[in-house]
Coordinates of C-alpha atoms and ligand atoms in Angstrom, one line a residue:
X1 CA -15.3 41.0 16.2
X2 CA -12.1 41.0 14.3
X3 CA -11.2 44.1 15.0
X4 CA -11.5 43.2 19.7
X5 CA -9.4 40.0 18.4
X6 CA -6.7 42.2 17.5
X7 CA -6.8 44.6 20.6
X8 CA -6.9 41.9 23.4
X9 CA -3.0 40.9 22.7
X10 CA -2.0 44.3 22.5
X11 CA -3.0 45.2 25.7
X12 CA -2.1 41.9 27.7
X13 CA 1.4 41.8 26.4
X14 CA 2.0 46.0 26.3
X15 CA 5.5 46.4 24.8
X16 CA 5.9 43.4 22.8
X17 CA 4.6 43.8 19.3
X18 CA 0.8 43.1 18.7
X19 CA -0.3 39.2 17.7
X20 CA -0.5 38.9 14.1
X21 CA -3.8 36.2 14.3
X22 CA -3.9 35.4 11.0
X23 CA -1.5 34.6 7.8
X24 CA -2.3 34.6 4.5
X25 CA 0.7 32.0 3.7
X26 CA 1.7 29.8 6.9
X27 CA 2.6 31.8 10.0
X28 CA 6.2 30.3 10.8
X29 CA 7.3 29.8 14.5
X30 CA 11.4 29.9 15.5
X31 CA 11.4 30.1 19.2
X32 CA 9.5 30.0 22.3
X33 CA 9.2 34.0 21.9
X34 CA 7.4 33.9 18.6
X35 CA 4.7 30.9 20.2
X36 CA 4.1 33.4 23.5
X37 CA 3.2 36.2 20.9
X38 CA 0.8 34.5 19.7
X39 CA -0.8 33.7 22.9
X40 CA -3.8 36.4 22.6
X41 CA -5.1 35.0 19.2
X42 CA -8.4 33.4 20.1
X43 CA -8.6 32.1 16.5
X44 CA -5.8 32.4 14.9
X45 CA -6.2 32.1 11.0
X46 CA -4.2 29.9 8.7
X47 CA -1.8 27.9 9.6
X48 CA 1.3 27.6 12.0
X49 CA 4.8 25.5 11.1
X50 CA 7.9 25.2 13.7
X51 CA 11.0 26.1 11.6
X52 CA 13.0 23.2 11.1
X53 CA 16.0 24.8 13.4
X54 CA 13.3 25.7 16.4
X55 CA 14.5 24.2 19.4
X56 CA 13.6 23.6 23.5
X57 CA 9.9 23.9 25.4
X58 CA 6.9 26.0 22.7
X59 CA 3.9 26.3 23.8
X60 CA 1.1 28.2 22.2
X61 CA -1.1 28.8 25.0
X62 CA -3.9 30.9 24.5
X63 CA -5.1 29.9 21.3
X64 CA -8.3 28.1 21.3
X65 CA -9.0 27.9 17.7
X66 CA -6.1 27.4 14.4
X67 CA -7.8 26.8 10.7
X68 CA -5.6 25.3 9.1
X69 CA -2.9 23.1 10.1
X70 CA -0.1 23.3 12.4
X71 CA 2.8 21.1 11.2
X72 CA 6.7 20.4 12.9
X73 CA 8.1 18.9 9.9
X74 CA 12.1 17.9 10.9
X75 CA 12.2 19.7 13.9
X76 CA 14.7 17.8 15.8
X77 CA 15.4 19.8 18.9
X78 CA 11.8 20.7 20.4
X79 CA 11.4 18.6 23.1
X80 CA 7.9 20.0 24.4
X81 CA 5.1 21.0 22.6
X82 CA 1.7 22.1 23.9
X83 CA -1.2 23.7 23.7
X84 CA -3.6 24.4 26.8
X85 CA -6.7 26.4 24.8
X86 CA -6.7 24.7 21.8
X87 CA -9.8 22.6 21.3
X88 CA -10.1 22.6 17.3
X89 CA -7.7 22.3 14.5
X90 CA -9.6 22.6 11.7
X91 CA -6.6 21.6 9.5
X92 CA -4.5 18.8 9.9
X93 CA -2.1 17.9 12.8
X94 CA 1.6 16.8 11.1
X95 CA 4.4 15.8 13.3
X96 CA 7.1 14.1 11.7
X97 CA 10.8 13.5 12.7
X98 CA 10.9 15.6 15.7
X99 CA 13.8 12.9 17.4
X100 CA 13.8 14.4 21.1
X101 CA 9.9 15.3 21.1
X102 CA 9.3 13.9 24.8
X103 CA 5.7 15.8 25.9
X104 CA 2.8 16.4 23.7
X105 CA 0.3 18.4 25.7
X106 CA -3.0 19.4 24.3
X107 CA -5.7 19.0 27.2
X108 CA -8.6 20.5 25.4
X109 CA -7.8 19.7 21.7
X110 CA -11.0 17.2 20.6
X111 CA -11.3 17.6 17.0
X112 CA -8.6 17.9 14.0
X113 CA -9.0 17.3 10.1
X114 CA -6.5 14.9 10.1
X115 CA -4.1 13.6 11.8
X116 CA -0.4 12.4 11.3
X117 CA 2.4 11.4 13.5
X118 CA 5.4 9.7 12.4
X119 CA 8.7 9.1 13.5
X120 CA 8.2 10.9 17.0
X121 CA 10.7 8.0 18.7
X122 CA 11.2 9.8 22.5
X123 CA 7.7 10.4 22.6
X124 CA 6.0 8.1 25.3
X125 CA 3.1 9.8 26.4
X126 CA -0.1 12.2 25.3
X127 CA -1.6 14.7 27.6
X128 CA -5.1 15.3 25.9
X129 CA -7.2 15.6 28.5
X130 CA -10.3 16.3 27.2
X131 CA -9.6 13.3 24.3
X132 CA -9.3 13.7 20.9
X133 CA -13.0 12.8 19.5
X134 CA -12.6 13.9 15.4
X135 CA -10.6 13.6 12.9
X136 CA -10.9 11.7 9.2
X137 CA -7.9 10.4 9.8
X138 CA -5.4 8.8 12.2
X139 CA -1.6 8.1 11.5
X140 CA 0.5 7.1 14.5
X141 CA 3.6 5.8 12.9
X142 CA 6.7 5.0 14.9
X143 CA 6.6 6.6 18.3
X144 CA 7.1 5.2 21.7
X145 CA 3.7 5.1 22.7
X146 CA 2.8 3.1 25.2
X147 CA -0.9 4.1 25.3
X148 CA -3.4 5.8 23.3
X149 CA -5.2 7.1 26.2
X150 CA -6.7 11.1 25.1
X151 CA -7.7 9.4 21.7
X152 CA -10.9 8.4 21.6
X153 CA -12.6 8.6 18.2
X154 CA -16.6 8.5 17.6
X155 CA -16.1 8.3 14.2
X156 CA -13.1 8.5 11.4
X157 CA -12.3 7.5 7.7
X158 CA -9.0 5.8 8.0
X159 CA -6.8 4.6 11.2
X160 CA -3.4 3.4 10.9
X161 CA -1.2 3.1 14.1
X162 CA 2.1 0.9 12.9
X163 CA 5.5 0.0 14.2
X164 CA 5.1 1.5 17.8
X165 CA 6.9 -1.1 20.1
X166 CA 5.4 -0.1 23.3
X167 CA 1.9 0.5 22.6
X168 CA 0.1 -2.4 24.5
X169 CA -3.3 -1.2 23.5
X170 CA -6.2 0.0 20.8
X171 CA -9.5 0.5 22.2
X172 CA -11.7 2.8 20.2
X173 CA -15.3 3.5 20.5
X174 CA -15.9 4.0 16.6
X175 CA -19.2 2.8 15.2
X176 CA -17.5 2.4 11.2
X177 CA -14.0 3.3 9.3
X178 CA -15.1 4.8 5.7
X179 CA -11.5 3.9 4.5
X180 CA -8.9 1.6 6.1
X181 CA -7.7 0.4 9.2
X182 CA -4.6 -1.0 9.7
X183 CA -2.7 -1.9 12.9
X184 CA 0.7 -3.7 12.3
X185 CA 3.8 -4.1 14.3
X186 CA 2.7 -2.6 17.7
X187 CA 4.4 -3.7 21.2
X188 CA 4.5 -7.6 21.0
X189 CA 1.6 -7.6 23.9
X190 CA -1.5 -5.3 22.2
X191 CA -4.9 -5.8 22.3
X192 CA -7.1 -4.4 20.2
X193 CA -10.6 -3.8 21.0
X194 CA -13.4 -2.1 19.3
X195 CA -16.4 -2.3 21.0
X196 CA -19.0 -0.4 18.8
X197 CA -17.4 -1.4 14.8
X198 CA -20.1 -2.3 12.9
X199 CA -18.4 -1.6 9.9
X200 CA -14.9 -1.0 8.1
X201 CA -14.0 -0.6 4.4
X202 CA -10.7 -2.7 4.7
X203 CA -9.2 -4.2 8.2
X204 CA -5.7 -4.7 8.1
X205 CA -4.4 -6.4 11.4
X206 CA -0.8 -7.5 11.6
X207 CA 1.3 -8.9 15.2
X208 CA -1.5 -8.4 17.6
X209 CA -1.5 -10.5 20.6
X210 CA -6.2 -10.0 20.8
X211 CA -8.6 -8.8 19.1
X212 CA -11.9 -8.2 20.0
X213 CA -14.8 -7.2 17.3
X214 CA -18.3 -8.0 18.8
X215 CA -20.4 -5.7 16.9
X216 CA -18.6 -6.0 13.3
X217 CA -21.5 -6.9 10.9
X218 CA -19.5 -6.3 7.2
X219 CA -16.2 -5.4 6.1
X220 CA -17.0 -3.7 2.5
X221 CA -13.9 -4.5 1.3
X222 CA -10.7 -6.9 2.4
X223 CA -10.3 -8.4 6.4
X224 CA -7.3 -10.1 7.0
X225 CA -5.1 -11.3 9.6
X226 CA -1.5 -12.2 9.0
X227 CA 1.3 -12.9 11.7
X228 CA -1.1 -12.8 14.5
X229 CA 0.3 -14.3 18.3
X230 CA -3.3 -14.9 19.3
X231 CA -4.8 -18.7 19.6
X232 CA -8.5 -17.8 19.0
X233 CA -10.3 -15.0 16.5
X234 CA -14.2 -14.4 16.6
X235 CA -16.6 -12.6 15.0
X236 CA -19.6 -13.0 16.1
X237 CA -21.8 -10.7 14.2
X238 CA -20.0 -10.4 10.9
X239 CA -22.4 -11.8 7.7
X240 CA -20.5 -10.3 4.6
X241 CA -16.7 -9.6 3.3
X242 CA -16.9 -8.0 0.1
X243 CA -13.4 -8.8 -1.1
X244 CA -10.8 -10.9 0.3
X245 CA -10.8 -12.8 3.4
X246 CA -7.3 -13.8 4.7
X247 CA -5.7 -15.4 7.7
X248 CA -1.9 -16.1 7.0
X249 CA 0.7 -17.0 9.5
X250 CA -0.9 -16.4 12.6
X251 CA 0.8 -19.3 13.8
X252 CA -1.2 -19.6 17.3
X253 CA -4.2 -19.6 15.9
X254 CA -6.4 -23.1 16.7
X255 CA -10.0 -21.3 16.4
X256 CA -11.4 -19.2 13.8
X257 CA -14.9 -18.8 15.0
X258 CA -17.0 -17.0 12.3
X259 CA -20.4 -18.3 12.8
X260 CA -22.8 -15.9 11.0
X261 CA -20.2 -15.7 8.2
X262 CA -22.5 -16.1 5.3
X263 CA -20.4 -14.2 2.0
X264 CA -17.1 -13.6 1.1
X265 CA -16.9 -11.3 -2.4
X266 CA -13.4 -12.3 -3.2
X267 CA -11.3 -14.8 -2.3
X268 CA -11.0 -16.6 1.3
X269 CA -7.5 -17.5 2.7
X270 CA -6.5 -19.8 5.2
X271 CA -3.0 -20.2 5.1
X272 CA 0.5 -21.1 7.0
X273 CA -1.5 -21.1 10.2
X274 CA 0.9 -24.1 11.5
X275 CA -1.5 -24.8 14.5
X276 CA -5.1 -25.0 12.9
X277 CA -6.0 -29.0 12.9
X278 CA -9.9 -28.0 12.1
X279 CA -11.4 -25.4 10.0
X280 CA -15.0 -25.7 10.9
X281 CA -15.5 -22.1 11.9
X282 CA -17.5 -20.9 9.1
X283 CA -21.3 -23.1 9.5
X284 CA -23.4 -20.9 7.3
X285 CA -20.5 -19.8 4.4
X286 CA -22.5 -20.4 1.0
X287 CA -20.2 -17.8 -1.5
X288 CA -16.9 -17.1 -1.8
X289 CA -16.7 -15.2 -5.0
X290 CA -12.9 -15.6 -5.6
X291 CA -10.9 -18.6 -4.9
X292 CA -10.8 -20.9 -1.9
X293 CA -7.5 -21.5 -0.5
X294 CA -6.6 -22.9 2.3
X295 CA -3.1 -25.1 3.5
X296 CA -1.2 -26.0 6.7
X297 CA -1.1 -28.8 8.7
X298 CA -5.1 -29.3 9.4
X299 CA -7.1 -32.8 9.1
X300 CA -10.3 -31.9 8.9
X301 CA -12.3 -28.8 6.6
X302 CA -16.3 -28.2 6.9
X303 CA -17.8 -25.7 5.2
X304 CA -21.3 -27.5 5.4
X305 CA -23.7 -24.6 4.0
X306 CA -20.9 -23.9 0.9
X307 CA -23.1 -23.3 -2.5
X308 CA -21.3 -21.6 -4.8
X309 CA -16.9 -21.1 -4.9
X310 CA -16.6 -18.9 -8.3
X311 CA -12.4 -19.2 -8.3
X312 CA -10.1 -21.9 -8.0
X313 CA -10.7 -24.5 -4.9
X314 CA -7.3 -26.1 -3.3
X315 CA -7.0 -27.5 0.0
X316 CA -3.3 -28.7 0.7
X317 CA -2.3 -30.5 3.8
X318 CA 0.5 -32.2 5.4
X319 CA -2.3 -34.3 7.4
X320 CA -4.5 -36.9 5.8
X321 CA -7.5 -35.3 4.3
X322 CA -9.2 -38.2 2.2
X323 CA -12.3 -37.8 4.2
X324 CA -12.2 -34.1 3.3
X325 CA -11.6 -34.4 0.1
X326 CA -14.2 -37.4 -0.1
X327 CA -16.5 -34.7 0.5
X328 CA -15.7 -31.8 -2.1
X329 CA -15.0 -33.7 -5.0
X330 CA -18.1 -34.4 -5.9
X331 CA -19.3 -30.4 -5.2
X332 CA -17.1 -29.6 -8.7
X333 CA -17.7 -29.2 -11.9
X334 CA -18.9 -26.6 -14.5
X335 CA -22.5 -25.8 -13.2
X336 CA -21.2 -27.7 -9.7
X337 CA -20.8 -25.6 -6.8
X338 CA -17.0 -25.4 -7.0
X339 CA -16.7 -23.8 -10.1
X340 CA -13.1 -23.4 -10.5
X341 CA -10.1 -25.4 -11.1
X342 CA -10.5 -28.1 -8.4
X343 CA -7.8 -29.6 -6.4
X344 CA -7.5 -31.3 -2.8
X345 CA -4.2 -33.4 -1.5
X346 CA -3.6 -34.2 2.3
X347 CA -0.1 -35.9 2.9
X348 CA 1.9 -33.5 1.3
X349 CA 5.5 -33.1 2.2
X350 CA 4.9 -28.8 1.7
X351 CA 1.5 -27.8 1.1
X352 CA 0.8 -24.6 -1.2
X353 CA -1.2 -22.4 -2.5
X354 CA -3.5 -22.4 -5.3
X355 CA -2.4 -23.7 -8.3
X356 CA 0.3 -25.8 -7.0
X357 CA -1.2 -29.2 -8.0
X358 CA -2.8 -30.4 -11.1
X359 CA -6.2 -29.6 -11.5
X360 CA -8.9 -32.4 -10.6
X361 CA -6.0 -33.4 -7.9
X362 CA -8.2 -35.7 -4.9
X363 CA -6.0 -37.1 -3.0
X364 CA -6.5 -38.0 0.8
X365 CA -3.3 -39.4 3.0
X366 CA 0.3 -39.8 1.6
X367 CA -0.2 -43.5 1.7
X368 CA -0.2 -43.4 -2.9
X369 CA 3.5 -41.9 -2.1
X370 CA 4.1 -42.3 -6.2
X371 CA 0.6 -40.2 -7.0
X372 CA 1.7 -37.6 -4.3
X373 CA 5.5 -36.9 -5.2
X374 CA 4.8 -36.9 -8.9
X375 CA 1.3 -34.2 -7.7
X376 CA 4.7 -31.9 -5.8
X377 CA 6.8 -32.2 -8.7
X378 CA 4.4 -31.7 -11.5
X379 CA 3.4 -28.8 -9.4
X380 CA 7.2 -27.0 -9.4
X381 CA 6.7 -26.8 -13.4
X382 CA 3.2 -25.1 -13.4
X383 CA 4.4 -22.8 -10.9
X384 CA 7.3 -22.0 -12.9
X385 CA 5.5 -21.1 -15.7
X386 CA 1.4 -19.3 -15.3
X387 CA 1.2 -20.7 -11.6
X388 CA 2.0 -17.8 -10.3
X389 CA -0.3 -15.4 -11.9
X390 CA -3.4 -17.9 -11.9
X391 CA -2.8 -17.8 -8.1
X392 CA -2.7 -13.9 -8.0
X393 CA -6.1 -13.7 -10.4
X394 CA -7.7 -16.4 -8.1
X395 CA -6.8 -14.7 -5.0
X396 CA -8.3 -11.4 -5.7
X397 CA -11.5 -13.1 -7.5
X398 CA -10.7 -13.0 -11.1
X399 CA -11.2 -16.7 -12.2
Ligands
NAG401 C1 16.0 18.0 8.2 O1 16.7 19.3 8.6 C2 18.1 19.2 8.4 C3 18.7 20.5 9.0 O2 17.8 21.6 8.8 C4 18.4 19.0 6.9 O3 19.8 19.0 6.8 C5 17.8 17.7 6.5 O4 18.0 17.5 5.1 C6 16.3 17.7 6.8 N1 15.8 16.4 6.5 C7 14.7 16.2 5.9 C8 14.3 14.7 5.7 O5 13.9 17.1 5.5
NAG402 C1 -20.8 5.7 11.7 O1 -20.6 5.7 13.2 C2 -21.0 6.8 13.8 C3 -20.6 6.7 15.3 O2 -21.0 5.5 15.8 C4 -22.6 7.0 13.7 O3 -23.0 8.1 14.3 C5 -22.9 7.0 12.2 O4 -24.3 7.0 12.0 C6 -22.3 5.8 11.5 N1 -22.5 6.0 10.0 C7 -22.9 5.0 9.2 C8 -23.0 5.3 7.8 O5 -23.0 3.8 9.6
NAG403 C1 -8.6 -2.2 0.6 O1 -7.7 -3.3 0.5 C2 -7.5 -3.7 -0.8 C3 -6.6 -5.0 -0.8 O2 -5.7 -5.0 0.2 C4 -6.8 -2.6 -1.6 O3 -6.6 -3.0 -2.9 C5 -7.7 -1.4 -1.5 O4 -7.0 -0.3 -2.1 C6 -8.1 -1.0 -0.1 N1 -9.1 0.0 -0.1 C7 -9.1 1.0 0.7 C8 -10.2 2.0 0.6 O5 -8.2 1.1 1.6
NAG404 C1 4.8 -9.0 11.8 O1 4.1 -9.2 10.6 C2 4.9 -9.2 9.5 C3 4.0 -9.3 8.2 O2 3.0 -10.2 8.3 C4 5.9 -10.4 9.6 O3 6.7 -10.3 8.4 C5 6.7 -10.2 10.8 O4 7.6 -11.3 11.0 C6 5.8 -10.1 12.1 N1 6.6 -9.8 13.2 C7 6.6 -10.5 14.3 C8 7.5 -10.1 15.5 O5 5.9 -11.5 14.4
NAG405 C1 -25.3 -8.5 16.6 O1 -26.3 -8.3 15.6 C2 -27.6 -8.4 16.2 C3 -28.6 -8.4 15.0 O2 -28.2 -7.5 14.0 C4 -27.8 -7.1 17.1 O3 -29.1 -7.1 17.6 C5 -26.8 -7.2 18.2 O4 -26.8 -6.1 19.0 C6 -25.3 -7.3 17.6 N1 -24.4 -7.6 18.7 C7 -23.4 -6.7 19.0 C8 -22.5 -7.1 20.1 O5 -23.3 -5.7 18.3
NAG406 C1 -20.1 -0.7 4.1 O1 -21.1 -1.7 4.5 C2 -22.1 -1.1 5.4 C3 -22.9 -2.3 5.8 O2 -23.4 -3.0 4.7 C4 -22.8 0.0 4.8 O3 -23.7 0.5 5.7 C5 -21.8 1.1 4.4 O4 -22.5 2.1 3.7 C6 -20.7 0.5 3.4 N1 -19.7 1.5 3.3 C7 -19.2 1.8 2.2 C8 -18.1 2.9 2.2 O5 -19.4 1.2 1.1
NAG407 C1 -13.8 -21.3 19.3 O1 -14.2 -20.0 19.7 C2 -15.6 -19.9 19.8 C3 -15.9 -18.4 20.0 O2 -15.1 -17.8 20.9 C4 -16.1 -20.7 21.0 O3 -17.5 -20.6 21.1 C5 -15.7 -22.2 20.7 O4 -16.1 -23.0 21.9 C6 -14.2 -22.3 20.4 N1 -14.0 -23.7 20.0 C7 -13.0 -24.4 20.6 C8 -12.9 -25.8 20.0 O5 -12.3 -24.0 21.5
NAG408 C1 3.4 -19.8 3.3 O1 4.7 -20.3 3.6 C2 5.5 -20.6 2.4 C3 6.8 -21.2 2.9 O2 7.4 -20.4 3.8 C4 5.6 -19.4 1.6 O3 6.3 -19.7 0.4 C5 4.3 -18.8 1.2 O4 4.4 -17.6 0.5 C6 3.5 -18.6 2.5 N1 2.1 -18.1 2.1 C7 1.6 -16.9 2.3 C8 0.2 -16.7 1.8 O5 2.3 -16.0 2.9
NAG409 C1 3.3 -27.6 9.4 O1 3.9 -27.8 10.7 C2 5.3 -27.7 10.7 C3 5.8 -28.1 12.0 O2 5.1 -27.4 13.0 C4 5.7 -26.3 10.3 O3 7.1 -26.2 10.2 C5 5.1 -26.0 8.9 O4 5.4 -24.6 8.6 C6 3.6 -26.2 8.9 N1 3.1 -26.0 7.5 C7 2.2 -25.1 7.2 C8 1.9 -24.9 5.8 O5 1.6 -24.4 8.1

């Protein structure tokens, strides 16, 4: 087998040298001469780098099969690179600074080790036909992308796609994400949608304009959504958060809708969200294992199947809240089900976090102005002093 590998070349391109398939350290490419050599290595074994100075249109065509990686690390004036054989990579895929790359054409590539693209700004389009199904992971970091179209994942360990202003979409069949995923400062317009999640370790989602998670059951570790343009988030299906749940700034947002919610393992965040009048979107919560924290502008909280808040519990609103905070005060004490320190104020001029107010605060409107302004100013000092870190600890569940 090895030995037909290493004929084939020799007779296709007669009077160039033969292929070398295979290097024992990486095989290093300079120009679009050394990448046609290569073009009668079925497999070629080990890996393949673009010299840093490499410049114009390489292709290596031919090549169905690299083992290890092939990597363009600085390669600032290749403006096309492609591939039409190559249907595994069974290293990882590492473009990074290549400032003119315009065309990336891999048609039959459909499975990689890993995968990592950064800083590729001229780079507007993929051509993988056949669609890239594998890979553990998936950096897409600061290219012009305006579509992910030729990625289509069944399954991965960690997806990060971040600051790529013209991508307008995310749409990944992907039943679970072992690791992370993370989509953050995208074209002002995406949507994300993933169909098939059932599961995710952590799910970071930062300035997405949808989001659309019908089949998510548990996040294993952290969900949270932070500077957010849309008006409404569901999740239909999802009954456990192990760690922290988070909604911060999303300043649209009017609906949280989690209605089979049952467990959050850490701490539960509602915060900043300047639009949210009612937080009734979580009917069968009974734990949140870290603190509850929620402030903004709302009138109204229900958490009606709450049974057991292990952290700190502050509600905070400019709006009047004595009817909500009627209701919780008598749900804390020591062997109560809001364990931690306790403290609930509407009317306030600038609501905060945890830890802000004295503990045992129950305040309802602004009407007491005295109570209230000597509540914000108390609240400075203790800040000033262990606020801050009694707010970190009851965040992340440590109270
Ligand atoms: C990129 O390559 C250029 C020229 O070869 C070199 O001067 C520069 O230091 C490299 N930059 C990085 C980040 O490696
Ligand atoms: C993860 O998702 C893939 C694709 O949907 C599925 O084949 C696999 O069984 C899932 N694994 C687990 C542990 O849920
Ligand atoms: C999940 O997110 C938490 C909090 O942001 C972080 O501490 C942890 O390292 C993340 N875990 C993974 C597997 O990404
Ligand atoms: C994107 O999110 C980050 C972090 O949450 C925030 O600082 C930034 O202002 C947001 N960008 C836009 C355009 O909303
Ligand atoms: C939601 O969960 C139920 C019960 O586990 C399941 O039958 C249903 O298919 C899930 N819905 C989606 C959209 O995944
Ligand atoms: C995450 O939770 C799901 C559902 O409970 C479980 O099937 C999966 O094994 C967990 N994954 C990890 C990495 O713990
Ligand atoms: C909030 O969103 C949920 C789920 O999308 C929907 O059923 C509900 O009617 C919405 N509530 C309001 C007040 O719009
Ligand atoms: C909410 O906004 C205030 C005022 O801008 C800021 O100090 C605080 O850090 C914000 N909270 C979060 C969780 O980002
Ligand atoms: C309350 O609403 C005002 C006016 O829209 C806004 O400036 C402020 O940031 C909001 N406060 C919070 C904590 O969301």
């Amino acid at each position: 087998m090895s030995v037909f590998r290493y004929v084939v070349p020799a007779l296709a391109i007669a009077g160039r040298a033969a292929a070398q398939c295979s290097a024992s350290a990486t095989q290093t490419i300079q120009n679009a001469g050394d990448a046609t050599a290569l073009a009668g290595c079925q497999t070629f074994t080990g890996s393949i780098a673009l010299a840093t100075g490499t410049a114009g249109v390489i292709a290596l065509n031919g090549i169905q099969e690299i083992t290890g990686d092939l990597v363009a690390d600085n390669v600032t004036a290749v403006t096309q690179l492609s591939g039409d054989s190559l249907t595994t990579l069974g290293g990882d895929f590492i473009l990074n600074g290549m400032t003119v790359l315009t065309t990336l054409s891999f048609p039959r590539l459909a499975t990689t080790k890993n995968i990592n693209w950064v800083a590729l700004p001229q780079l507007q389009g993929l051509s993988f036909t056949t669609g890239l199904q594998q890979t553990q992971s998936l950096l897409i970091e600061n290219t012009q992308l305006g579509s992910l179209s030729g990625i289509n994942l069944q399954t991965a360990a960690s997806v990060m796609i971040s600051n790529n202003p013209y991508l307008q979409e995310v749409n990944m069949q992907l039943g679970n994400i072992s690791d992370a995923l993370a989509i953050e400062a995208n074209g002002r317009n995406i949507a994300v949608t993933f169909p098939n999640l059932e599961w995710a370790f952590n799910i970071t989602l930062r300035n997405v304009s949808s989001i659309s998670m019908p089949s998510l059951a548990a996040v294993n570790g952290s969900l949270g959504f932070y500077s957010n343009f849309f008006e409404s988030v569901n999740a239909p299906n999802l009954t456990t958060v192990g760690q922290s749940l988070s909604f911060v700034s999303n300043e649209k947002l009017n609906n949280a809708s989690f209605p089979q919610l049952t467990s959050v393992g850490g701490g539960l965040q509602v915060a900043n969200n300047t639009d949210i009048e009612k937080i009734d979107g979580f009917p069968k919560l009974q734990t949140v294992g870290g603190a509850l924290d929620f402030y903004g502008n709302f009138s109204d909280v229900a958490l009606p199947s709450l049974m057991d808040v292990r952290g700190a519990f502050n509600l905070q609103s400019s709006e009047d809240l004595t009817d909500t905070c009627n209701h919780f005060q008598p749900l804390s004490g020591q062997n109560n089900v809001i364990k931690g320190t306790y403290s609930c104020s509407g009317g306030e001029s600038t609501p905060g976090g945890s830890g802000t107010l004295p503990s045992g605060t129950n305040s309802g409107s602004g009407t007491s102005g005295s109570t209230t302004s000597s509540s914000a100013s108390t609240a400075v000092t203790i800040t000033g002093a262990t606020g801050l870190l009694g707010v970190v600890a009851a965040i992340f569940g440590m109270l």
